[in-house]
Coordinates of C-alpha atoms and ligand atoms in Angstrom, one line a residue:
M360 CA -37.2 20.2 -55.6
N361 CA -35.6 23.4 -57.0
N362 CA -32.1 24.4 -55.8
P363 CA -32.0 27.1 -53.3
V364 CA -31.6 30.5 -54.9
L365 CA -29.1 31.4 -52.1
E366 CA -27.4 28.8 -49.9
L367 CA -25.0 29.7 -47.0
A368 CA -23.0 26.8 -45.5
A369 CA -21.1 27.4 -42.3
I370 CA -20.3 31.0 -43.1
E371 CA -17.8 32.7 -40.8
K372 CA -16.7 36.3 -40.6
S373 CA -14.8 38.2 -38.0
Y374 CA -13.1 41.5 -38.0
S375 CA -9.7 42.4 -36.3
K376 CA -8.7 45.7 -35.1
G377 CA -5.0 45.2 -34.3
S378 CA -3.7 41.9 -33.1
S379 CA -5.6 41.5 -29.8
N380 CA -9.0 43.1 -30.7
K381 CA -10.9 40.5 -32.8
I382 CA -14.8 40.3 -33.0
E383 CA -16.3 37.2 -34.3
V384 CA -19.5 38.3 -36.1
L385 CA -20.8 35.2 -38.0
K386 CA -20.0 31.8 -36.4
G387 CA -21.1 29.1 -38.8
V388 CA -24.2 30.6 -40.3
N389 CA -26.4 28.2 -42.5
L390 CA -29.2 29.4 -44.6
K391 CA -31.2 28.2 -47.5
L392 CA -33.6 30.4 -49.5
F393 CA -35.9 28.9 -52.1
P394 CA -37.4 30.5 -55.3
G395 CA -40.1 33.0 -54.2
E396 CA -39.4 32.8 -50.5
T397 CA -39.6 35.9 -48.5
V398 CA -37.5 36.0 -45.3
A399 CA -36.8 38.8 -42.6
L400 CA -33.6 38.9 -40.7
V401 CA -34.4 40.3 -37.3
A402 CA -31.8 40.9 -34.6
P403 CA -30.4 43.6 -32.4
S404 CA -28.1 46.4 -33.8
G405 CA -24.6 45.0 -34.1
A406 CA -25.6 41.4 -34.3
G407 CA -24.3 41.1 -37.9
K408 CA -27.2 41.5 -40.1
S409 CA -25.5 43.9 -42.5
T410 CA -22.5 41.7 -42.6
L411 CA -24.6 38.6 -43.5
L412 CA -26.4 40.6 -46.2
Q413 CA -23.1 41.9 -47.6
I414 CA -21.7 38.3 -47.9
S415 CA -25.0 36.9 -49.3
G416 CA -24.9 39.7 -51.9
L417 CA -21.3 38.8 -52.8
L418 CA -20.2 42.3 -51.8
D419 CA -17.9 40.9 -49.2
K420 CA -16.1 37.6 -48.7
P421 CA -16.6 35.3 -45.7
L422 CA -13.5 34.0 -43.9
G423 CA -15.0 30.5 -44.0
G424 CA -17.9 28.4 -45.3
K425 CA -19.4 28.1 -48.7
I426 CA -21.8 30.2 -50.7
F427 CA -24.0 28.8 -53.6
I428 CA -26.2 30.9 -56.0
N429 CA -28.7 28.9 -57.7
G430 CA -26.7 25.7 -57.0
T431 CA -23.4 26.9 -58.2
E432 CA -20.7 27.4 -55.7
I433 CA -19.0 30.8 -56.0
Q434 CA -16.1 30.3 -53.8
N435 CA -13.5 30.0 -56.4
K436 CA -14.8 32.5 -58.9
N437 CA -12.6 35.5 -59.6
D438 CA -13.9 39.0 -59.0
N439 CA -15.1 39.6 -62.6
H440 CA -17.1 36.5 -62.6
L441 CA -18.5 37.3 -59.0
T442 CA -19.5 40.8 -60.5
M443 CA -21.3 39.2 -63.3
I444 CA -23.2 36.8 -61.2
R445 CA -24.1 39.7 -58.8
R446 CA -25.4 41.9 -61.6
R447 CA -27.6 39.1 -63.1
E448 CA -28.8 37.3 -60.0
I449 CA -29.0 39.9 -57.2
G450 CA -30.7 43.2 -56.6
F451 CA -30.0 45.5 -53.7
V452 CA -32.0 48.1 -51.9
Y453 CA -30.5 50.0 -48.8
Q454 CA -31.8 52.4 -46.2
F455 CA -30.3 55.2 -48.4
H456 CA -31.4 55.1 -52.0
H457 CA -27.9 55.5 -53.4
L458 CA -29.2 56.6 -56.7
L459 CA -26.9 58.5 -58.9
P460 CA -27.6 62.2 -58.7
E461 CA -26.6 63.1 -62.2
L462 CA -28.9 60.5 -63.8
T463 CA -32.8 60.8 -64.2
A464 CA -35.1 58.3 -62.5
L465 CA -35.3 56.3 -65.8
E466 CA -31.6 56.3 -66.4
N467 CA -31.0 55.0 -62.8
I468 CA -33.3 52.1 -63.3
G469 CA -31.8 51.2 -66.7
L470 CA -28.3 51.4 -65.6
P471 CA -27.8 47.9 -64.1
A472 CA -29.2 46.4 -67.4
L473 CA -26.8 48.5 -69.6
L474 CA -23.9 47.5 -67.3
A475 CA -24.8 43.9 -67.9
G476 CA -24.7 44.2 -71.6
T477 CA -28.4 44.8 -72.5
N478 CA -28.7 47.1 -75.6
Q479 CA -29.8 50.7 -75.0
A480 CA -33.3 50.5 -76.5
E481 CA -34.2 47.4 -74.6
A482 CA -32.7 48.7 -71.3
I483 CA -34.8 51.9 -71.6
K484 CA -38.0 50.0 -72.6
N485 CA -37.6 47.7 -69.5
A486 CA -36.8 50.7 -67.3
S487 CA -40.0 52.5 -68.5
L488 CA -42.0 49.4 -67.6
L489 CA -40.5 49.1 -64.2
L490 CA -41.0 52.8 -63.6
E491 CA -44.7 52.3 -64.4
Q492 CA -44.9 49.3 -62.0
V493 CA -43.5 51.4 -59.0
N494 CA -46.3 54.0 -59.9
L495 CA -43.8 56.6 -61.1
S496 CA -45.1 57.4 -64.6
G497 CA -44.5 60.9 -65.5
K498 CA -41.3 61.1 -63.2
E499 CA -38.9 59.6 -65.9
N500 CA -36.9 62.7 -66.2
N501 CA -36.8 63.7 -62.6
A502 CA -33.4 63.7 -61.0
P503 CA -33.2 62.0 -57.6
N504 CA -33.2 65.4 -55.7
E505 CA -36.6 66.1 -57.6
L506 CA -38.1 63.1 -56.1
S507 CA -39.5 62.5 -52.5
G508 CA -38.1 60.0 -50.0
G509 CA -40.7 57.5 -50.8
E510 CA -40.3 58.0 -54.6
R511 CA -36.6 57.6 -54.5
Q512 CA -36.9 54.2 -52.6
R513 CA -39.4 53.1 -55.2
V514 CA -36.9 54.1 -58.0
A515 CA -34.4 51.9 -55.9
I516 CA -36.6 48.8 -56.1
A517 CA -37.1 49.3 -59.7
R518 CA -33.5 49.6 -60.2
A519 CA -32.8 46.5 -58.2
M520 CA -35.2 44.7 -60.5
S521 CA -33.6 45.9 -63.7
N522 CA -31.9 42.6 -64.6
N523 CA -34.6 40.4 -63.4
P524 CA -32.8 39.1 -60.4
S525 CA -33.6 35.8 -58.7
C526 CA -32.9 37.3 -55.3
L527 CA -33.7 40.7 -53.8
I528 CA -31.6 41.8 -50.7
M529 CA -32.7 44.8 -48.7
D530 CA -31.0 46.3 -45.7
E531 CA -33.5 48.3 -43.6
P532 CA -35.1 49.8 -46.9
T533 CA -37.8 51.6 -45.1
G534 CA -35.6 53.0 -42.3
N535 CA -35.9 56.6 -43.6
L536 CA -39.6 56.5 -44.6
D537 CA -42.6 57.8 -42.7
T538 CA -45.5 55.3 -41.9
K539 CA -47.5 56.1 -44.9
N540 CA -44.6 55.6 -47.3
V541 CA -43.6 52.3 -45.5
E542 CA -47.1 51.0 -46.4
N543 CA -46.8 52.1 -50.0
F544 CA -43.3 50.6 -50.4
M545 CA -44.2 47.2 -48.8
T546 CA -47.4 47.0 -50.8
L547 CA -45.6 47.7 -54.0
L548 CA -42.6 45.4 -53.1
M549 CA -44.8 42.4 -52.2
D550 CA -46.9 42.7 -55.5
M551 CA -43.7 43.0 -57.5
I552 CA -41.9 39.9 -55.9
S553 CA -44.9 37.8 -56.2
I554 CA -45.5 38.6 -59.9
K555 CA -42.0 37.9 -60.7
N556 CA -41.4 35.2 -58.1
V557 CA -38.4 36.8 -56.7
T558 CA -36.8 35.6 -53.5
L559 CA -36.6 38.4 -50.9
Ligands
ADP1048 P1 -26.1 44.9 -37.7 O1 -26.3 45.1 -39.2 O2 -26.8 43.7 -37.2 O3 -26.3 46.2 -36.9 P2 -23.2 44.7 -38.6 O4 -23.2 43.6 -39.4 O5 -23.3 46.1 -39.1 O6 -24.5 44.6 -37.4 O7 -22.1 44.7 -37.5 C1 -21.7 43.6 -36.8 C2 -20.5 43.7 -35.8 O8 -19.4 43.9 -36.7 C3 -20.5 45.2 -35.1 O9 -20.1 44.8 -33.9 C4 -19.8 46.2 -36.1 O10 -19.2 47.1 -35.1 C5 -18.7 45.2 -36.4 N1 -18.3 45.5 -37.9 C6 -19.0 45.6 -38.9 N2 -18.2 46.0 -40.1 C7 -17.0 46.1 -39.6 C8 -15.7 46.6 -40.2 N3 -15.6 46.8 -41.6 N4 -14.7 46.6 -39.4 C9 -14.7 46.2 -38.0 N5 -15.9 45.9 -37.4 C10 -17.0 45.9 -38.3

């Protein structure tokens, strides 16, 4: 059987405010996600979902436990190495699109590939293809403020796919969309991850 794309083993995380005020958020979380698997994390507000997603995406460090990405333990990697793994293996989409306002849709989509060392011609070619896959042909040169909310989130999916990640992590990606746009977003997302066998 394949290695899990993402494995969390006994992950712990707490936050302290002063010496007496400590909240334990994650108390020994175990999770294995296999290639192509889609998993939804559902829990009340404040339960620790975002904390778990940030740790899973190597954006925050746990206080205890181990993380494996495609079978490699990432615990002892330095920050540069972690950034490299994150860029190659993980795509993020948040509730707020976090697109760079001064870049066009196409440039936003191509940026992660450029940062990962892909040459410009290839990054732009792949970005064009992704833009087409999220049904935004014709909007290449629009800045984020020239796109609707639904279109911005579709650019955010395309950007998250820029480096062909093995895992997509999304934190309430449809939280700001109306019902119609949620449907569009989900249909597009599900098509995309099944074509590319991405773990969500
Ligand atoms: P969820 O995403 O499920 O709503 P979070 O992971 O955002 O939950 O937060 C879990 C708990 O940790 C909450 O009680 C929150 O207030 C607390 N928390 C989150 N981030 C921090 C932080 N940086 N400092 C202190 N407390 C935090």
